[in-house]
Amino acid sequence: MSNSYALPILRTADLSEALRAVDGLLGIADLTGLEIDYEALISSPATLERLLGLLPRATWYAKGDEDASKEAGDDPAAHLPIRWSAWAESPETVPGFLTALNGTPATVRWDFMGWPPAPEVGLGYGGTRGAFVTLCVNVHDLELEQPAADHMVYVHVKYFEAGRAPWLAEQVGLRVIGDMVEAPY
């Protein structure tokens, strides 16, 4: 199984603008099997409480102390900061997740069946493992290593279909604004 490759198409301080770009991309995607994956670096007990209340199946491990984790039965509040993850969630959880963050660096990844054909760049239907959109909230990178006051939107494609990314950006009135990076998951 290979990772997808992501290219940034928007950097904005306006979360609503970022969500409009995501909605535009989702509007042209094959959303069969749509699910949402989340990652966050949580330092605040209040944020932790809100997120665990919203997504109780989430997992976590202590940043810098990977022996402390949900699997070990530890209390996450005693090990802040933690890296928190929730996988295969429903799209309806996105608004609550974004509201709960309160400045916390996080990613929201929409995972779906595929991208539409892009005949203008010589590409047919773009299937799974390269069909994602990621919104980086309060952070600039997919690894959550560059906290920021603004947000980024990335489109994911297969490496050999890199030409699809600029085409996708154009479909929502944007352009690629940075280099391609291998997605961490």
XYZ file of N, CA, C and O in Angstrom:
740
model
N 0.852 -1.167 0.000
C 0.000 0.000 0.000
C 0.901 1.233 0.000
O 1.836 1.338 0.766
N 0.619 2.166 -0.864
C 1.435 3.377 -0.941
C 0.687 4.561 -0.360
O -0.529 4.565 -0.275
N 1.458 5.547 0.045
C 0.858 6.771 0.560
C 0.448 7.670 -0.594
O 0.962 7.551 -1.708
N -0.426 8.602 -0.287
C -0.770 9.620 -1.265
C 0.275 10.723 -1.204
O 1.112 10.773 -0.304
N 0.218 11.603 -2.175
C 1.079 12.782 -2.216
C 0.167 13.993 -2.186
O -0.867 14.016 -2.842
N 0.552 14.971 -1.400
C -0.313 16.121 -1.166
C 0.358 17.392 -1.657
O 1.567 17.561 -1.512
N -0.472 18.271 -2.211
C -0.008 19.582 -2.645
C -0.912 20.638 -2.042
O -2.142 20.513 -2.096
N -0.319 21.699 -1.474
C -1.140 22.761 -0.885
C -1.747 23.635 -1.979
O -1.088 23.972 -2.965
N -3.020 23.990 -1.776
C -3.687 24.848 -2.760
C -4.263 26.114 -2.140
O -4.720 26.991 -2.861
N -4.244 26.205 -0.810
C -4.788 27.406 -0.166
C -4.165 27.571 1.212
O -4.055 26.601 1.970
N -3.788 28.804 1.508
C -3.373 29.211 2.853
C -4.210 30.427 3.202
O -4.220 31.413 2.456
N -4.932 30.347 4.324
C -5.838 31.425 4.694
C -6.043 31.482 6.203
O -6.013 30.450 6.870
N -6.264 32.683 6.697
C -6.629 32.852 8.108
C -8.130 32.657 8.315
O -8.595 32.573 9.446
N -8.876 32.577 7.224
C -10.335 32.462 7.266
C -10.744 30.992 7.124
O -10.707 30.428 6.024
N -11.131 30.373 8.235
C -11.526 28.967 8.213
C -12.714 28.732 7.280
O -12.781 27.702 6.605
N -13.627 29.684 7.191
C -14.771 29.550 6.279
C -14.309 29.467 4.831
O -14.849 28.686 4.044
N -13.301 30.255 4.471
C -12.753 30.199 3.112
C -12.138 28.828 2.845
O -12.326 28.243 1.766
N -11.408 28.304 3.814
C -10.809 26.982 3.653
C -11.892 25.919 3.479
O -11.773 25.036 2.617
N -12.953 26.006 4.263
C -14.043 25.032 4.147
C -14.775 25.147 2.817
O -15.228 24.139 2.263
N -14.870 26.357 2.270
C -15.484 26.514 0.940
C -14.637 25.813 -0.121
O -15.165 25.165 -1.034
N -13.324 25.919 -0.013
C -12.439 25.227 -0.956
C -12.610 23.716 -0.825
O -12.706 23.000 -1.830
N -12.647 23.220 0.411
C -12.870 21.789 0.640
C -14.207 21.370 0.041
O -14.289 20.365 -0.679
N -15.263 22.127 0.305
C -16.588 21.795 -0.233
C -16.576 21.763 -1.759
O -17.211 20.895 -2.369
N -15.867 22.694 -2.380
C -15.765 22.706 -3.838
C -15.101 21.441 -4.358
O -15.557 20.844 -5.337
N -14.030 21.027 -3.714
C -13.344 19.799 -4.126
C -14.221 18.577 -3.908
O -14.290 17.688 -4.756
N -14.904 18.531 -2.775
C -15.794 17.402 -2.504
C -16.952 17.362 -3.489
O -17.477 16.293 -3.808
N -17.319 18.530 -3.999
C -18.405 18.612 -4.969
C -18.093 17.949 -6.297
O -19.012 17.618 -7.049
N -16.818 17.741 -6.602
C -16.457 17.084 -7.865
C -15.934 15.664 -7.647
O -15.686 14.943 -8.599
N -15.763 15.262 -6.394
C -15.210 13.945 -6.068
C -16.295 12.875 -6.049
O -17.476 13.173 -5.888
N -15.871 11.633 -6.199
C -16.753 10.485 -5.998
C -16.721 10.189 -4.501
O -15.758 9.632 -3.987
N -17.773 10.577 -3.794
C -17.801 10.491 -2.334
C -18.271 9.134 -1.797
O -18.530 8.998 -0.605
N -18.310 8.146 -2.659
C -18.651 6.804 -2.202
C -17.708 6.425 -1.057
O -16.495 6.597 -1.165
N -18.277 5.947 0.038
C -17.464 5.516 1.173
C -16.817 6.646 1.953
O -15.860 6.416 2.693
N -17.330 7.855 1.833
C -16.732 9.007 2.507
C -16.602 8.778 4.004
O -17.553 8.373 4.671
N -15.409 9.014 4.516
C -15.174 9.006 5.951
C -14.131 10.059 6.284
O -13.399 10.521 5.410
N -14.090 10.415 7.562
C -13.236 11.496 8.021
C -12.208 10.951 9.005
O -12.548 10.172 9.904
N -10.957 11.388 8.849
C -9.883 11.051 9.773
C -9.381 12.339 10.412
O -9.263 13.372 9.735
N -9.072 12.268 11.692
C -8.616 13.438 12.443
C -7.287 13.152 13.123
O -7.037 12.035 13.574
N -6.476 14.187 13.230
C -5.248 14.174 14.033
C -5.203 15.513 14.754
O -5.586 16.543 14.188
N -4.709 15.523 15.989
C -4.556 16.781 16.725
C -3.431 16.642 17.739
O -3.163 15.544 18.237
N -2.781 17.755 18.025
C -1.805 17.843 19.115
C -2.477 18.616 20.233
O -2.631 19.837 20.144
N -2.882 17.925 21.264
C -3.694 18.534 22.309
C -2.840 18.851 23.527
O -2.169 17.972 24.077
N -2.898 20.117 23.935
C -2.194 20.580 25.137
C -3.152 21.037 26.219
O -2.768 21.157 27.378
N -4.384 21.300 25.853
C -5.367 21.880 26.765
C -6.308 20.810 27.319
O -6.934 20.066 26.543
N -6.468 20.761 28.648
C -7.450 19.825 29.216
C -8.875 20.083 28.714
O -9.631 19.138 28.489
N -9.234 21.344 28.513
C -10.587 21.657 28.037
C -10.799 21.137 26.617
O -11.855 20.571 26.307
N -9.806 21.314 25.749
C -9.910 20.796 24.379
C -9.986 19.278 24.397
O -10.792 18.676 23.685
N -9.162 18.650 25.217
C -9.188 17.191 25.348
C -10.578 16.713 25.754
O -11.133 15.798 25.143
N -11.151 17.341 26.743
C -12.477 16.947 27.221
C -13.525 17.090 26.111
O -14.354 16.196 25.906
N -13.482 18.208 25.385
C -14.460 18.416 24.302
C -14.307 17.365 23.212
O -15.288 16.800 22.721
N -13.053 17.079 22.805
C -12.838 16.122 21.726
C -13.181 14.689 22.145
O -13.757 13.940 21.356
N -12.834 14.322 23.358
C -13.194 12.973 23.819
C -14.706 12.824 23.962
O -15.251 11.743 23.740
N -15.393 13.914 24.322
C -16.850 13.873 24.374
C -17.475 13.726 22.999
O -18.479 13.036 22.826
N -16.864 14.349 22.008
C -17.378 14.301 20.639
C -17.056 12.978 19.953
O -17.897 12.404 19.253
N -15.823 12.500 20.135
C -15.347 11.305 19.430
C -14.727 10.328 20.435
O -13.500 10.206 20.539
N -15.545 9.615 21.181
C -15.041 8.762 22.262
C -14.207 7.567 21.801
O -13.455 7.005 22.595
N -14.300 7.179 20.534
C -13.507 6.044 20.031
C -12.069 6.443 19.707
O -11.256 5.603 19.339
N -11.760 7.729 19.822
C -10.434 8.221 19.459
C -9.351 7.542 20.280
O -9.578 7.052 21.382
N -8.158 7.539 19.710
C -6.999 6.990 20.388
C -5.987 8.107 20.615
O -6.121 9.191 20.055
N -4.994 7.858 21.432
C -3.997 8.887 21.717
C -2.734 8.230 22.260
O -2.747 7.088 22.695
N -1.641 8.970 22.170
C -0.430 8.608 22.887
C 0.240 9.892 23.338
O 0.033 10.952 22.757
N 1.030 9.786 24.395
C 1.686 10.964 24.956
C 2.859 11.364 24.071
O 3.720 10.543 23.765
N 2.847 12.592 23.650
C 3.931 13.105 22.816
C 5.213 13.116 23.638
O 5.275 13.695 24.702
N 6.236 12.422 23.162
C 7.495 12.342 23.889
C 7.552 11.179 24.866
O 8.604 10.850 25.383
N 6.424 10.537 25.149
C 6.370 9.386 26.047
C 5.369 8.403 25.451
O 4.237 8.290 25.904
N 5.802 7.690 24.422
C 4.883 6.836 23.679
C 4.423 5.611 24.456
O 3.603 4.841 23.988
N 4.964 5.421 25.694
C 4.468 4.323 26.520
C 3.124 4.676 27.149
O 2.362 3.802 27.530
N 2.845 5.966 27.303
C 1.556 6.401 27.856
C 0.564 6.496 26.691
O 0.797 7.204 25.722
N -0.553 5.784 26.801
C -1.501 5.745 25.685
C -2.869 5.279 26.163
O -3.031 4.786 27.281
N -3.831 5.404 25.267
C -5.170 4.888 25.547
C -5.101 3.375 25.752
O -5.729 2.841 26.655
N -4.323 2.697 24.886
C -4.222 1.242 24.959
C -3.670 0.768 26.306
O -4.009 -0.301 26.786
N -2.799 1.581 26.921
C -2.224 1.224 28.222
C -3.177 1.545 29.377
O -2.888 1.235 30.530
N -4.307 2.182 29.061
C -5.284 2.525 30.087
C -4.941 3.787 30.863
O -5.523 4.048 31.913
N -4.020 4.581 30.335
C -3.597 5.808 31.014
C -4.635 6.915 30.866
O -5.457 6.903 29.942
N -4.575 7.889 31.762
C -5.435 9.073 31.713
C -4.768 10.102 30.798
O -3.682 10.586 31.121
N -5.387 10.451 29.674
C -4.733 11.378 28.748
C -4.460 12.747 29.365
O -3.454 13.377 29.050
N -5.322 13.202 30.258
C -5.137 14.520 30.874
C -3.864 14.580 31.713
O -3.295 15.656 31.898
N -3.382 13.441 32.185
C -2.159 13.396 32.993
C -0.900 13.393 32.140
O 0.203 13.460 32.681
N -1.066 13.340 30.813
C 0.101 13.208 29.935
C 0.159 14.278 28.843
O 0.835 14.081 27.834
N -0.530 15.370 29.006
C -0.521 16.432 27.992
C 0.889 16.989 27.826
O 1.611 17.111 28.815
N 1.309 17.310 26.601
C 0.537 17.236 25.357
C 0.480 15.805 24.817
O 1.386 15.020 25.032
N -0.597 15.525 24.111
C -0.781 14.214 23.496
C -1.055 14.362 22.008
O -1.518 15.397 21.542
N -0.760 13.293 21.280
C -1.160 13.199 19.878
C -2.426 12.347 19.860
O -2.423 11.204 20.297
N -3.498 12.931 19.341
C -4.829 12.362 19.398
C -5.283 12.041 17.974
O -5.043 12.840 17.056
N -5.929 10.901 17.770
C -6.375 10.488 16.434
C -7.761 9.870 16.497
O -8.065 9.122 17.435
N -8.539 10.141 15.487
C -9.835 9.472 15.302
C -9.940 9.122 13.820
O -9.645 9.955 12.961
N -10.352 7.904 13.535
C -10.366 7.403 12.163
C -11.762 6.928 11.770
O -12.526 6.459 12.605
N -12.036 7.048 10.493
C -13.271 6.510 9.904
C -14.520 7.069 10.582
O -15.461 6.342 10.877
N -14.516 8.369 10.830
C -15.664 9.034 11.453
C -16.625 9.533 10.376
O -16.271 9.648 9.207
N -17.825 9.892 10.786
C -18.825 10.381 9.840
C -18.590 11.861 9.533
O -18.075 12.607 10.382
N -18.977 12.300 8.347
C -18.801 13.709 7.970
C -19.521 14.680 8.907
O -19.090 15.826 9.051
N -20.584 14.224 9.554
C -21.348 15.098 10.450
C -20.544 15.549 11.667
O -20.930 16.479 12.361
N -19.403 14.892 11.930
C -18.598 15.250 13.102
C -17.675 16.445 12.858
O -17.124 16.998 13.808
N -17.507 16.849 11.605
C -16.537 17.913 11.286
C -16.858 19.235 11.991
O -15.957 19.814 12.625
N -18.070 19.768 11.922
C -18.309 21.060 12.589
C -17.992 21.030 14.083
O -17.364 21.960 14.611
N -18.409 19.986 14.772
C -18.129 19.879 16.199
C -16.643 19.789 16.487
O -16.142 20.379 17.452
N -15.935 19.050 15.654
C -14.483 18.933 15.809
C -13.819 20.295 15.675
O -13.001 20.690 16.512
N -14.162 21.018 14.618
C -13.552 22.331 14.388
C -13.860 23.305 15.519
O -12.988 24.074 15.941
N -15.072 23.262 16.035
C -15.448 24.135 17.146
C -14.668 23.777 18.409
O -14.251 24.655 19.160
N -14.441 22.506 18.643
C -13.761 22.055 19.860
C -12.281 22.414 19.889
O -11.683 22.471 20.962
N -11.667 22.670 18.749
C -10.217 22.865 18.690
C -9.712 24.072 19.473
O -8.684 23.994 20.133
N -10.360 25.217 19.335
C -9.956 26.420 20.067
C -8.450 26.694 19.970
O -7.765 26.825 20.977
N -7.915 26.738 18.736
C -6.511 27.058 18.517
C -5.576 25.867 18.466
O -4.380 26.017 18.220
N -6.085 24.672 18.693
C -5.264 23.460 18.685
C -4.853 23.102 17.260
O -5.695 23.098 16.361
N -3.568 22.771 17.009
C -3.156 22.300 15.692
C -3.798 20.949 15.379
O -3.737 20.025 16.203
N -4.392 20.839 14.199
C -5.101 19.607 13.856
C -5.241 19.464 12.349
O -5.089 20.436 11.605
N -5.545 18.242 11.922
C -5.886 17.994 10.523
C -7.223 17.277 10.453
O -7.571 16.478 11.324
N -7.944 17.586 9.382
C -9.179 16.877 9.029
C -8.935 16.348 7.623
O -8.616 17.119 6.718
N -9.060 15.036 7.456
C -8.839 14.445 6.134
C -10.110 13.755 5.664
O -10.641 12.875 6.340
N -10.596 14.188 4.505
C -11.750 13.566 3.867
C -11.207 12.462 2.974
O -10.410 12.709 2.069
N -11.656 11.245 3.198
C -11.201 10.055 2.493
C -12.394 9.513 1.699
O -13.443 9.239 2.276
N -12.234 9.375 0.386
C -13.355 8.986 -0.471
C -12.873 8.120 -1.616
O -11.682 7.823 -1.731
N -13.783 7.737 -2.493
C -13.491 6.766 -3.539
C -12.548 7.281 -4.629
O -11.641 6.568 -5.035
N -12.752 8.496 -5.134
C -11.874 8.905 -6.227
C -12.147 10.292 -6.777
O -13.143 10.931 -6.455
N -11.187 10.732 -7.591
C -11.293 12.008 -8.301
C -11.898 11.775 -9.680
O -11.728 10.702 -10.259
N -12.539 12.798 -10.241
C -13.113 12.648 -11.585
C -12.010 12.589 -12.643
O -10.867 12.987 -12.382
N -12.356 12.115 -13.836
C -11.385 12.162 -14.931
C -10.939 13.604 -15.182
O -11.715 14.548 -15.021
N -9.687 13.744 -15.564
C -9.118 15.054 -15.898
C -8.512 14.958 -17.291
O -7.288 14.936 -17.455
N -9.372 14.861 -18.313
C -8.857 14.642 -19.675
C -7.937 15.760 -20.154
O -7.046 15.524 -20.979
N -8.108 16.972 -19.622
C -7.260 18.097 -20.032
C -5.784 17.857 -19.704
O -4.899 18.432 -20.332
N -5.536 17.001 -18.717
C -4.152 16.683 -18.358
C -3.851 15.197 -18.600
O -2.880 14.654 -18.076
N -4.696 14.549 -19.391
C -4.454 13.173 -19.802
C -4.699 12.121 -18.733
O -4.102 11.046 -18.781
N -5.592 12.412 -17.791
C -5.838 11.464 -16.705
C -7.295 11.026 -16.671
O -8.200 11.848 -16.781
N -7.488 9.735 -16.474
C -8.820 9.193 -16.283
C -9.233 9.312 -14.829
O -8.664 10.098 -14.060
N -10.173 8.491 -14.437
C -10.671 8.462 -13.064
C -9.510 8.203 -12.105
O -8.691 7.318 -12.330
N -9.429 8.962 -11.020
C -8.380 8.789 -10.013
C -8.935 8.104 -8.790
O -9.676 8.708 -8.019
N -8.597 6.845 -8.601
C -9.191 6.044 -7.538
C -8.550 6.199 -6.179
O -7.737 7.095 -5.942
N -8.905 5.291 -5.293
C -8.493 5.344 -3.894
C -6.980 5.362 -3.749
O -6.248 5.078 -4.676
N -6.524 5.675 -2.551
C -5.131 5.851 -2.152
C -4.519 7.106 -2.749
O -3.350 7.365 -2.549
N -5.270 7.854 -3.463
C -4.785 9.124 -3.954
C -5.925 10.117 -4.017
O -5.826 11.108 -4.725
N -6.979 9.850 -3.301
C -8.157 10.713 -3.352
C -8.520 11.156 -1.945
O -9.307 10.504 -1.254
N -7.889 12.239 -1.526
C -8.142 12.819 -0.215
C -8.099 14.329 -0.334
O -7.463 14.877 -1.243
N -8.715 14.990 0.630
C -8.536 16.426 0.859
C -8.209 16.570 2.329
O -8.881 15.963 3.173
N -7.186 17.354 2.648
C -6.843 17.598 4.048
C -6.907 19.084 4.339
O -6.354 19.896 3.598
N -7.562 19.397 5.431
C -7.589 20.752 5.979
C -6.683 20.751 7.203
O -6.920 19.990 8.155
N -5.634 21.542 7.154
C -4.740 21.729 8.299
C -5.215 22.966 9.039
O -5.208 24.060 8.479
N -5.644 22.789 10.269
C -6.210 23.862 11.076
C -5.169 24.289 12.111
O -4.657 23.454 12.863
N -4.837 25.564 12.104
C -3.854 26.121 13.044
C -2.477 25.485 12.878
O -1.691 25.413 13.815
N -2.199 25.006 11.672
C -0.927 24.352 11.371
C -0.743 24.372 9.851
O -1.721 24.400 9.107
N 0.508 24.362 9.395
C 0.768 24.431 7.962
C 1.106 23.101 7.315
O 1.122 23.006 6.096
N 1.408 22.083 8.095
C 1.869 20.837 7.508
C 1.034 19.645 7.962
O 0.349 19.696 8.977
N 1.139 18.576 7.212
C 0.361 17.370 7.482
C 0.854 16.611 8.704
O 0.129 15.794 9.269
N 2.076 16.852 9.134
C 2.667 16.154 10.277
C 2.414 16.875 11.601
O 2.867 16.424 12.650
N 1.752 18.024 11.561
C 1.445 18.824 12.756
C 2.706 19.364 13.432
O 2.765 19.493 14.646
N 3.703 19.708 12.642
C 4.965 20.195 13.197
C 5.161 21.699 13.053
O 6.113 22.236 13.599
N 4.298 22.382 12.296
C 4.441 23.810 12.061
C 3.180 24.557 12.488
O 2.403 25.025 11.646
N 2.940 24.681 13.811
C 1.755 25.413 14.280
C 1.705 26.809 13.663
O 2.740 27.427 13.402
N 0.487 27.288 13.425
C 0.313 28.571 12.744
C -0.996 29.209 13.184
O -1.855 28.558 13.772
N -1.118 30.467 12.839
C -2.358 31.193 13.128
C -3.349 31.074 11.978
O -4.462 31.576 12.064
N -2.942 30.411 10.896
C -3.833 30.260 9.756
C -3.937 28.785 9.371
O -3.498 27.910 10.112
N -4.533 28.511 8.231
C -4.919 27.158 7.845
C -4.470 26.870 6.411
O -4.301 27.790 5.616
N -4.325 25.585 6.091
C -3.924 25.148 4.747
C -4.907 24.091 4.250
O -5.415 23.289 5.039
N -5.118 24.090 2.936
C -5.891 23.032 2.291
C -4.955 22.324 1.323
O -4.257 22.973 0.532
N -4.945 20.996 1.413
C -4.133 20.150 0.539
C -5.038 19.229 -0.270
O -6.018 18.706 0.258
N -4.669 18.997 -1.531
C -5.287 17.936 -2.324
C -4.278 16.797 -2.403
O -3.070 17.031 -2.496
N -4.784 15.575 -2.337
C -3.931 14.392 -2.417
C -4.167 13.697 -3.755
O -5.307 13.576 -4.206
N -3.093 13.228 -4.318
C -3.123 12.498 -5.585
C -2.097 11.372 -5.510
O -1.261 11.340 -4.610
N -2.154 10.479 -6.474
C -1.103 9.471 -6.600
C 0.119 10.149 -7.216
O -0.006 11.090 -8.014
N 1.298 9.666 -6.871
C 2.539 10.288 -7.343
C 2.570 10.400 -8.867
O 2.897 11.455 -9.411
N 2.210 9.326 -9.541
C 2.278 9.338 -11.006
C 1.148 10.144 -11.639
O 1.122 10.328 -12.856
N 0.222 10.656 -10.820
C -0.856 11.518 -11.303
C -0.717 12.938 -10.743
O -1.709 13.630 -10.535
N 0.509 13.367 -10.509
C 0.746 14.689 -9.901
C 0.101 15.814 -10.701
O -0.308 16.829 -10.131
N -0.040 15.639 -12.005
C -0.681 16.653 -12.842
C -2.145 16.886 -12.507
O -2.732 17.897 -12.895
N -2.743 15.964 -11.766
C -4.143 16.127 -11.373
C -4.301 17.253 -10.340
O -5.319 17.922 -10.299
N -3.297 17.473 -9.499
C -3.414 18.467 -8.422
C -3.652 19.880 -8.957
O -4.580 20.554 -8.504
N -2.855 20.382 -9.901
C -3.156 21.719 -10.435
C -4.527 21.772 -11.109
O -5.239 22.782 -11.006
N -4.915 20.694 -11.766
C -6.231 20.637 -12.414
C -7.326 20.723 -11.356
O -8.293 21.478 -11.520
N -7.186 19.989 -10.253
C -8.176 20.047 -9.175
C -8.256 21.448 -8.590
O -9.349 21.976 -8.361
N -7.104 22.052 -8.345
C -7.083 23.416 -7.796
C -7.827 24.373 -8.720
O -8.619 25.205 -8.260
N -7.591 24.259 -10.013
C -8.274 25.126 -10.990
C -9.787 24.960 -10.943
O -10.528 25.934 -11.153
N -10.251 23.740 -10.658
C -11.695 23.489 -10.630
C -12.397 24.285 -9.535
O -13.605 24.515 -9.609
N -11.631 24.704 -8.520
C -12.219 25.495 -7.423
C -11.619 26.901 -7.371
O -11.671 27.576 -6.339
N -11.056 27.343 -8.500
C -10.547 28.709 -8.603
C -9.256 28.969 -7.850
O -8.954 30.119 -7.522
N -8.468 27.935 -7.613
C -7.213 28.081 -6.878
C -6.056 27.556 -7.716
O -6.240 27.167 -8.865
N -4.873 27.543 -7.120
C -3.691 26.998 -7.789
C -2.805 26.340 -6.738
O -2.930 26.617 -5.541
N -1.914 25.481 -7.179
C -0.950 24.863 -6.275
C -0.006 25.955 -5.785
O 0.481 26.770 -6.571
N 0.232 25.990 -4.462
C 1.050 27.064 -3.880
C 2.315 26.545 -3.189
O 2.987 27.309 -2.493
N 2.623 25.274 -3.346
C 3.800 24.724 -2.694
C 4.188 23.385 -3.288
O 3.598 22.931 -4.268
N 5.171 22.777 -2.683
C 5.714 21.532 -3.170
C 4.878 20.328 -2.769
O 4.195 20.331 -1.757
N 5.032 19.268 -3.546
C 4.374 18.005 -3.243
C 5.109 17.332 -2.089
O 6.338 17.301 -2.063
N 4.345 16.795 -1.137
C 4.911 16.071 -0.011
C 4.210 14.720 0.114
O 3.026 14.591 -0.207
N 4.937 13.732 0.583
C 4.320 12.439 0.839
C 3.485 12.541 2.097
O 3.950 13.035 3.130
N 2.251 12.106 2.016
C 1.348 12.174 3.166
C 1.782 11.152 4.218
O 2.243 10.057 3.870
N 1.641 11.488 5.496
C 2.114 10.592 6.551
C 1.273 9.350 6.766
O 1.693 8.424 7.428
N 0.063 9.311 6.250
C -0.799 8.138 6.442
C -1.666 7.935 5.250
O -1.767 8.725 4.391
